[in-house]
Short mmCIF file of N, CA and C in Angstrom, two decimals:
data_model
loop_
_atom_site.label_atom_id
_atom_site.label_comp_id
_atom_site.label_asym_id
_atom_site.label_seq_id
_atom_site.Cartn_x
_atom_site.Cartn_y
_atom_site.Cartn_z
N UNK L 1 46.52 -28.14 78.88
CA UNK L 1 46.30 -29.18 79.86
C UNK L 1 47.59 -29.45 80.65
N UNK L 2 47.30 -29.68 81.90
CA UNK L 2 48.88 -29.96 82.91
C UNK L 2 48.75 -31.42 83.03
N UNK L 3 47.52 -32.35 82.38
CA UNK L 3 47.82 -34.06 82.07
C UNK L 3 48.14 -34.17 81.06
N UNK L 4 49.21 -35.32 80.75
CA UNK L 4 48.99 -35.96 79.49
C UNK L 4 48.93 -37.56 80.19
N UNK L 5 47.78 -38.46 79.16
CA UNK L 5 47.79 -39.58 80.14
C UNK L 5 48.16 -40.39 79.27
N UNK L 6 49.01 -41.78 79.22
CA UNK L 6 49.92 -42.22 78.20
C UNK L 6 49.67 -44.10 78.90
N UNK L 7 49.95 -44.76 77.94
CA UNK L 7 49.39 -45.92 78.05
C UNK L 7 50.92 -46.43 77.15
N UNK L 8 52.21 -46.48 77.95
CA UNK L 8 53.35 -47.20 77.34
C UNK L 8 53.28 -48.56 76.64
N UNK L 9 53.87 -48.41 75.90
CA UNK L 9 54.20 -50.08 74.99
C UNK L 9 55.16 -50.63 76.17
N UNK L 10 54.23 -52.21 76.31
CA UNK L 10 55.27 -53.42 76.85
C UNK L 10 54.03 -52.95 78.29
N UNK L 11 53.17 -52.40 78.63
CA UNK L 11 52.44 -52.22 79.81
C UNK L 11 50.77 -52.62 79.04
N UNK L 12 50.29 -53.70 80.01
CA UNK L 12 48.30 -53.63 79.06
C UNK L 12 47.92 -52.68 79.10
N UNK L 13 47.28 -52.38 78.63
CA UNK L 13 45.71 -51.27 78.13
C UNK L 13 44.68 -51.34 78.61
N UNK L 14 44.08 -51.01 79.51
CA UNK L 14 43.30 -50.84 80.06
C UNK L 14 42.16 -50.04 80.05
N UNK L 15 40.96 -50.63 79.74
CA UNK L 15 39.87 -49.30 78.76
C UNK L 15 39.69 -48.06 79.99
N UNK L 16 39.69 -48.42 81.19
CA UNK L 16 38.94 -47.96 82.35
C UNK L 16 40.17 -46.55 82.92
N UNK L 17 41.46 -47.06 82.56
CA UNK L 17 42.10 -46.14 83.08
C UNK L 17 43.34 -46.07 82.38
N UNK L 18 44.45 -45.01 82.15
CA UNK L 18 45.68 -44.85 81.67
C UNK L 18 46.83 -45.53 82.61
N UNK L 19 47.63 -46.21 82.46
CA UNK L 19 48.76 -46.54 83.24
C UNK L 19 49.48 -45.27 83.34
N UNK L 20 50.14 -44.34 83.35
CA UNK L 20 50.80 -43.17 83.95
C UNK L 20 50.19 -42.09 82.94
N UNK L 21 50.26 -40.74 84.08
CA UNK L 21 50.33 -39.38 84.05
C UNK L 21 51.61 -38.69 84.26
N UNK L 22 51.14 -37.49 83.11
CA UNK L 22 52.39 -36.74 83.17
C UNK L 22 51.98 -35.51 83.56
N UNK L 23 52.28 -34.64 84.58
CA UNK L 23 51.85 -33.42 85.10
C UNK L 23 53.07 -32.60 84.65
N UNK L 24 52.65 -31.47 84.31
CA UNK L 24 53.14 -30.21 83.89
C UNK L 24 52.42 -28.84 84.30
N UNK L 25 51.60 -29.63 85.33
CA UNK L 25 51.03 -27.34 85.88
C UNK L 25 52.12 -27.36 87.06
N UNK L 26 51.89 -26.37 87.70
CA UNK L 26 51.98 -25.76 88.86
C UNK L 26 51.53 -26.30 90.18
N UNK L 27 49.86 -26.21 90.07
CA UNK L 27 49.41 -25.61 91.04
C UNK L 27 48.80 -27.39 91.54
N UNK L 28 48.73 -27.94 92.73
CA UNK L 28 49.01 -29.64 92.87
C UNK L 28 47.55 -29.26 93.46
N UNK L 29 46.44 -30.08 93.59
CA UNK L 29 44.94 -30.10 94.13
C UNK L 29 44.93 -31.69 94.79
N UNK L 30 44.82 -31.88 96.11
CA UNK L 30 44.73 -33.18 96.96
C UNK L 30 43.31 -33.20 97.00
N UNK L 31 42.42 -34.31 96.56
CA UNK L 31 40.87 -34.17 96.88
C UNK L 31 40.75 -35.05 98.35
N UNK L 32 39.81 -34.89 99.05
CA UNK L 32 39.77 -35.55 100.25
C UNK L 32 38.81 -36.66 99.86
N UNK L 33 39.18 -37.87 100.12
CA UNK L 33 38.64 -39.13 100.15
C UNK L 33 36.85 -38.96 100.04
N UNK L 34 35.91 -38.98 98.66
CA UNK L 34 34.74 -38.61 98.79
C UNK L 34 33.71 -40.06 99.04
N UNK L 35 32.77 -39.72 99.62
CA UNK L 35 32.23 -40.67 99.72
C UNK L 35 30.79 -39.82 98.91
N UNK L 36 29.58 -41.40 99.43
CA UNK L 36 28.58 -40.90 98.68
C UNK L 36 27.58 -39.76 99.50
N UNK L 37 28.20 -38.83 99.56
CA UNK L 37 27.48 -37.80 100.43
C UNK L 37 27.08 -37.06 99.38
N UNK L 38 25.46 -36.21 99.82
CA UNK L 38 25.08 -34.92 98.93
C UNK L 38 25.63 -33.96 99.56
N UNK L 39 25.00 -32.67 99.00
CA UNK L 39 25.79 -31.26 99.94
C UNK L 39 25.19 -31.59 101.42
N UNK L 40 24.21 -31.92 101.36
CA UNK L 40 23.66 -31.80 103.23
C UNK L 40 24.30 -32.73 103.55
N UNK L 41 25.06 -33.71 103.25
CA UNK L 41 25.42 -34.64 104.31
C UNK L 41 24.74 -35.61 104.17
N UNK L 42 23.77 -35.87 103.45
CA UNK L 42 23.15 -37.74 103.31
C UNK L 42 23.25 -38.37 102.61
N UNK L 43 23.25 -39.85 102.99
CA UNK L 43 23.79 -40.63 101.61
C UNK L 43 23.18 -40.82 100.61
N UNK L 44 23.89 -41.14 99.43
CA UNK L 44 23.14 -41.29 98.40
C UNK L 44 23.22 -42.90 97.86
N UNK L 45 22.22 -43.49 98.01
CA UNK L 45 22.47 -44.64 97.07
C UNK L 45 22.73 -45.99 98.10
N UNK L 46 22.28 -45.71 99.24
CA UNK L 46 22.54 -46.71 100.49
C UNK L 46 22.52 -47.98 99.78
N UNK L 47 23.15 -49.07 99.86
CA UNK L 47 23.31 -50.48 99.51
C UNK L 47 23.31 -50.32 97.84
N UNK L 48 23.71 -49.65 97.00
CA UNK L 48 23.97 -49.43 95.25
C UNK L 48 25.57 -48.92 95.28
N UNK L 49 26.13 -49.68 94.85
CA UNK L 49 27.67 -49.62 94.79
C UNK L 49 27.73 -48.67 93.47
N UNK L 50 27.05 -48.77 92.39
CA UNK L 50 26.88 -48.19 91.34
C UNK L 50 26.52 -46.42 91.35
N UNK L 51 25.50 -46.48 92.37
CA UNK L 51 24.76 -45.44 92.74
C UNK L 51 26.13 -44.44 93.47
N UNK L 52 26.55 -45.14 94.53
CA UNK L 52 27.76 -44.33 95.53
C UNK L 52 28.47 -44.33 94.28
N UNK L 53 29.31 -44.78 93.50
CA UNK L 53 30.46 -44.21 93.07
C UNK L 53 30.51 -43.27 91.61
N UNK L 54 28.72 -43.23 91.31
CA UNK L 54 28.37 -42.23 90.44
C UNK L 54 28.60 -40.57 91.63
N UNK L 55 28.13 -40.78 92.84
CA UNK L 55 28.12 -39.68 93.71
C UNK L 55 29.53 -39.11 94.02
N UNK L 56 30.44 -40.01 94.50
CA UNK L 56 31.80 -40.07 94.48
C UNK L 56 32.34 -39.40 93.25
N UNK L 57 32.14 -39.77 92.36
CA UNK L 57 32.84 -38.82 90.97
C UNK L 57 32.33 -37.75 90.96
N UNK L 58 30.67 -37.68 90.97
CA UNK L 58 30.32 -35.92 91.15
C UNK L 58 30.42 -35.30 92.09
N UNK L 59 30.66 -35.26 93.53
CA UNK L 59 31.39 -35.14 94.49
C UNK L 59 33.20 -34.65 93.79
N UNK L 60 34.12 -35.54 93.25
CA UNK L 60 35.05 -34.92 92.98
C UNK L 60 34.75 -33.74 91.65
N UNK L 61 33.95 -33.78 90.82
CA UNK L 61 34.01 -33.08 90.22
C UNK L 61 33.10 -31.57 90.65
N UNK L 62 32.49 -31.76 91.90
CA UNK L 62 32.28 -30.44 92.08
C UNK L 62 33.68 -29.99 92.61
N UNK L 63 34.46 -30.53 93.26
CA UNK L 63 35.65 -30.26 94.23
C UNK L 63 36.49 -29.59 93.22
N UNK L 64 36.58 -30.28 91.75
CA UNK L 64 37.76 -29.51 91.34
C UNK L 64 37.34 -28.37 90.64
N UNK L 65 36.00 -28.35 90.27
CA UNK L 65 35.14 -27.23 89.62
C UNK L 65 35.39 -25.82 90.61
N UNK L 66 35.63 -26.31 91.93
CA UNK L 66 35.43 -25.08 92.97
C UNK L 66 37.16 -24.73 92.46
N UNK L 67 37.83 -25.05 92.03
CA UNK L 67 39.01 -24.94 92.30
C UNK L 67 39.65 -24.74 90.32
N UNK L 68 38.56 -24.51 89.53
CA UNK L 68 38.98 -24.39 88.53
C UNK L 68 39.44 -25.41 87.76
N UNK L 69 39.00 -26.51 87.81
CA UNK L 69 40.07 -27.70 87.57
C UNK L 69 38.52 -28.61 86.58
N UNK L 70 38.75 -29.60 86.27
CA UNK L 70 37.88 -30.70 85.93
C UNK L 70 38.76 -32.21 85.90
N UNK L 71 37.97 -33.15 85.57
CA UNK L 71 38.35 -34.40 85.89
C UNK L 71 40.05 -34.59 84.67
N UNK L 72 39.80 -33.62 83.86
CA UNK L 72 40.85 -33.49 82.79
C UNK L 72 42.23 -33.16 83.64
N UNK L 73 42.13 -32.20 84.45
CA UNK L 73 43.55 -32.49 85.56
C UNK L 73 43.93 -33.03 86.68
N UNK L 74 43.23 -34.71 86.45
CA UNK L 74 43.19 -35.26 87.74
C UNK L 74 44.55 -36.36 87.50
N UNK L 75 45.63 -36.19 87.94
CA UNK L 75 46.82 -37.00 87.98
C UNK L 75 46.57 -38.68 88.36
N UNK L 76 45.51 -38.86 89.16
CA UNK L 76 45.43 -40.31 90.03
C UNK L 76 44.22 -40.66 90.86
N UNK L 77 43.70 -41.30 90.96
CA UNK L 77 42.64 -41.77 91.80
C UNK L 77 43.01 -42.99 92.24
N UNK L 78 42.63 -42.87 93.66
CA UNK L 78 42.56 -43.79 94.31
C UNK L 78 41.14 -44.36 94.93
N UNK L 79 40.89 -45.84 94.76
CA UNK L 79 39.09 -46.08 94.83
C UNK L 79 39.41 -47.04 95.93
N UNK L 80 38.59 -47.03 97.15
CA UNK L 80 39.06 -47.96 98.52
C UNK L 80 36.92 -48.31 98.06
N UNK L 81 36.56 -49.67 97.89
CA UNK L 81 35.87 -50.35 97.89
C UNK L 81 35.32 -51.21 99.07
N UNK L 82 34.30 -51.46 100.05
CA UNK L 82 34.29 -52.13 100.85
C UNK L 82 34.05 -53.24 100.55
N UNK L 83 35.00 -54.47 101.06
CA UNK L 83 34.69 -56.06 100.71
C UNK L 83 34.82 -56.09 99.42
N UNK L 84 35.71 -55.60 98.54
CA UNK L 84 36.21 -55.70 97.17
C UNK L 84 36.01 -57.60 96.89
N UNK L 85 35.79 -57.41 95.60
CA UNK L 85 35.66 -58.83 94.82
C UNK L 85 34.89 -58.44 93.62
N UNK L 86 35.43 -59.03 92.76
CA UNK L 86 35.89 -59.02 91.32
C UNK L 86 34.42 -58.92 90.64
N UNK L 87 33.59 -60.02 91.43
CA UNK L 87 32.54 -60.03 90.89
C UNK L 87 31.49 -58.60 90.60
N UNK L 88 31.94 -57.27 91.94
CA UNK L 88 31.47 -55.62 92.04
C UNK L 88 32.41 -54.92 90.88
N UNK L 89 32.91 -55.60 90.00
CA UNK L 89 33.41 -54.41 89.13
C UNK L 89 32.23 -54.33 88.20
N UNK L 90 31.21 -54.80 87.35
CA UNK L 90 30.37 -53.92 86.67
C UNK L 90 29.53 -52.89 87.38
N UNK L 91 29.00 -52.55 88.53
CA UNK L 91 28.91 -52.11 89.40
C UNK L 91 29.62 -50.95 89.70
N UNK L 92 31.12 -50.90 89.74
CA UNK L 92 31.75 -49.75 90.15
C UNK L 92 32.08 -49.20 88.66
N UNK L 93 31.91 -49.97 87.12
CA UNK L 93 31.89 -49.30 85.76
C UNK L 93 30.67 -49.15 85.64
N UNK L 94 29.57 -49.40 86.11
CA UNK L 94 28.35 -48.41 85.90
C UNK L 94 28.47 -47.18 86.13
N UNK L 95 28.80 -47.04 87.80
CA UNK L 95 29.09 -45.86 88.50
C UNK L 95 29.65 -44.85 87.82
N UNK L 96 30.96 -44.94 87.45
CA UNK L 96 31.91 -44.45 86.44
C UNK L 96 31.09 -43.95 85.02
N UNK L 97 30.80 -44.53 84.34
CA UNK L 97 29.91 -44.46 83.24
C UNK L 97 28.79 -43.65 83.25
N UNK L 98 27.65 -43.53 84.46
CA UNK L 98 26.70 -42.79 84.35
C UNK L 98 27.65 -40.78 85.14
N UNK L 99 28.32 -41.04 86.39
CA UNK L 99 29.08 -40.13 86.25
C UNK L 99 29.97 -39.60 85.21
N UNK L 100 30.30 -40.13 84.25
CA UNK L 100 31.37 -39.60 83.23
C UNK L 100 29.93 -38.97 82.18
N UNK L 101 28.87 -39.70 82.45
CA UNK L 101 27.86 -39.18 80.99
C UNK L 101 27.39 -37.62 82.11
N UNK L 102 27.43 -37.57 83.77
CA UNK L 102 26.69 -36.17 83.74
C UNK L 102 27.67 -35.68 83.85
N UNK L 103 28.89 -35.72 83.85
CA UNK L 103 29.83 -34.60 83.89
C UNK L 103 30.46 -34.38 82.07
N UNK L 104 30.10 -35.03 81.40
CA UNK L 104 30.73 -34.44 80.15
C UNK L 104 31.79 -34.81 79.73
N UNK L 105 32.58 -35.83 80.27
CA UNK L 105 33.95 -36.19 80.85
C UNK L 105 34.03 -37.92 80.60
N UNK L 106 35.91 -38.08 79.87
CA UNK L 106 36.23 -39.43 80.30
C UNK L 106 37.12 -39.58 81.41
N UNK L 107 36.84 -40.73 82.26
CA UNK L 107 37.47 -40.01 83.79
C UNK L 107 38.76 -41.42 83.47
N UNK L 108 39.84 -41.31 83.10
CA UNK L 108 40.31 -42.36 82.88
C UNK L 108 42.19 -41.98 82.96
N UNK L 109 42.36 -41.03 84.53
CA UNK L 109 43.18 -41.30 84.94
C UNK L 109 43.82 -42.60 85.69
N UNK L 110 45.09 -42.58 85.45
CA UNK L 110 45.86 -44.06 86.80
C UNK L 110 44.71 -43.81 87.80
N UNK L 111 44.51 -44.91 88.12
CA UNK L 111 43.84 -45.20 89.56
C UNK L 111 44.27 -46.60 90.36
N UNK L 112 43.48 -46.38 91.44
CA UNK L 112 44.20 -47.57 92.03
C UNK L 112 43.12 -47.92 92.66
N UNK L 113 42.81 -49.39 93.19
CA UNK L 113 41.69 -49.88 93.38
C UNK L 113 41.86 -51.16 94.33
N UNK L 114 41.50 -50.51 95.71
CA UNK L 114 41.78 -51.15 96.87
C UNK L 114 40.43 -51.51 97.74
N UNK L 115 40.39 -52.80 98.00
CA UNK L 115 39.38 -53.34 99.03
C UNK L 115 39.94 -53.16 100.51
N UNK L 116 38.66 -52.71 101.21
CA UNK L 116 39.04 -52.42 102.51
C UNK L 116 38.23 -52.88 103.40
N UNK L 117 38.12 -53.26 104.74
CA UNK L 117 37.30 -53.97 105.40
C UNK L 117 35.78 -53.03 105.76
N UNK L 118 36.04 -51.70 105.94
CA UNK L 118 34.94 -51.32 106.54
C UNK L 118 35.42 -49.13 106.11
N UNK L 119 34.29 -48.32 105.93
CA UNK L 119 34.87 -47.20 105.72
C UNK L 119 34.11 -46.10 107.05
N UNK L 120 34.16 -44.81 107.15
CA UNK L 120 33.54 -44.02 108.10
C UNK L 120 32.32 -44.61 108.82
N UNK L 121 31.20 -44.55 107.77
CA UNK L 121 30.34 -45.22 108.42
C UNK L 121 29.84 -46.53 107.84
N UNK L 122 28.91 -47.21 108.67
CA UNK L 122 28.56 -48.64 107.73
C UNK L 122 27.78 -48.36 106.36
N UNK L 123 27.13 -46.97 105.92
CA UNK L 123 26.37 -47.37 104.67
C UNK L 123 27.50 -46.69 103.87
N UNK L 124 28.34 -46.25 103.86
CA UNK L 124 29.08 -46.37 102.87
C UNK L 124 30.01 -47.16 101.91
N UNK L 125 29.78 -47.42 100.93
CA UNK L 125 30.31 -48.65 100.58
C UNK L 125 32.12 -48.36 99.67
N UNK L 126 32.30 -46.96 99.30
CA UNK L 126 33.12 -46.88 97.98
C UNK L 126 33.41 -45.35 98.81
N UNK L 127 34.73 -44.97 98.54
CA UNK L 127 35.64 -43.79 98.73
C UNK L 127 36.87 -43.61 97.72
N UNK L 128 36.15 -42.31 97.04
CA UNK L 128 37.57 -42.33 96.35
C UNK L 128 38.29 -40.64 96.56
N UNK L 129 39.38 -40.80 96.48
CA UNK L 129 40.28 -39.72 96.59
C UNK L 129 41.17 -39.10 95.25
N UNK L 130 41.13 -37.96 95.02
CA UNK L 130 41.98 -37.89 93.57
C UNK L 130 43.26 -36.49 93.80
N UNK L 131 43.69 -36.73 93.05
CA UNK L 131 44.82 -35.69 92.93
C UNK L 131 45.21 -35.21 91.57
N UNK L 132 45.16 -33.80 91.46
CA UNK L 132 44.80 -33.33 90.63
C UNK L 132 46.10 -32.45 90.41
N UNK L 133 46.19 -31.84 88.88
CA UNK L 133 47.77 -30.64 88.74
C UNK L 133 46.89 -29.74 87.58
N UNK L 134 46.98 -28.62 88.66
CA UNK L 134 46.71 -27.35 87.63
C UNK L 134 47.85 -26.37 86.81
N UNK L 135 47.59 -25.98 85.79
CA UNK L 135 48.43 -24.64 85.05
C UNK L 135 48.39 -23.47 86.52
#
């Protein structure tokens, strides 16, 4: 593995994600900001925040699959939420949860988790981007 994901003493614990990664491959993989698109291009899950960011994870995990990789060498995610509030986080850990059960996978790199006013188009609600380090 080119992660190791480490959860330092004197930093909280966080079930959902590791506070730092340590990369040791080579080869660096930038994912492009996914939204809830299928392969054709339509959305999935219009007005289900849960729904988009189950698509969003399988979306990145076909990305790194094309590229040899799985969610196991993903250094960081970044999650841009539209109209973020506290009250949409079971919602965006559903998402997470039913994507982590079809990919096989705990997806529980650093991430970062930013509200934003508005994304590409209006039915999208959730974009996330990851970065990944291969052997």
């Amino acid at each position: 593995m080119a992660i190791t994901l480490v959860n330092p003493d004197g930093l909280p614990v966080i079930d959902v994600y590791r506070q730092v990664s340590i990369a040791s491959g080579s080869k660096l993989v930038f994912i492009a900001g996914q939204v809830s698109w299928d392969a054709q291009g339509t959305t999935v899950g219009e007005g289900d925040l849960a729904a988009q960011v189950e698509q969003c994870y399988l979306n990145i995990g076909t990305a790194l699959a094309e590229v040899g990789g799985s969610f196991d060498d993903v250094a960081k995610l970044t999650v841009h939420v539209v109209d973020w509030t506290p009250d949409k986080m079971p919602a965006l850990l559903e998402g997470i949860s039913r994507a982590a059960a079809k990919l096989g996978v705990t997806p529980v790199p650093p991430a970062t988790l930013l509200g934003v006013a508005a994304l590409d188009v209006p039915e999208h609600l959730v974009e996330i981007e990851a970065t990944a380090v291969l052997d």
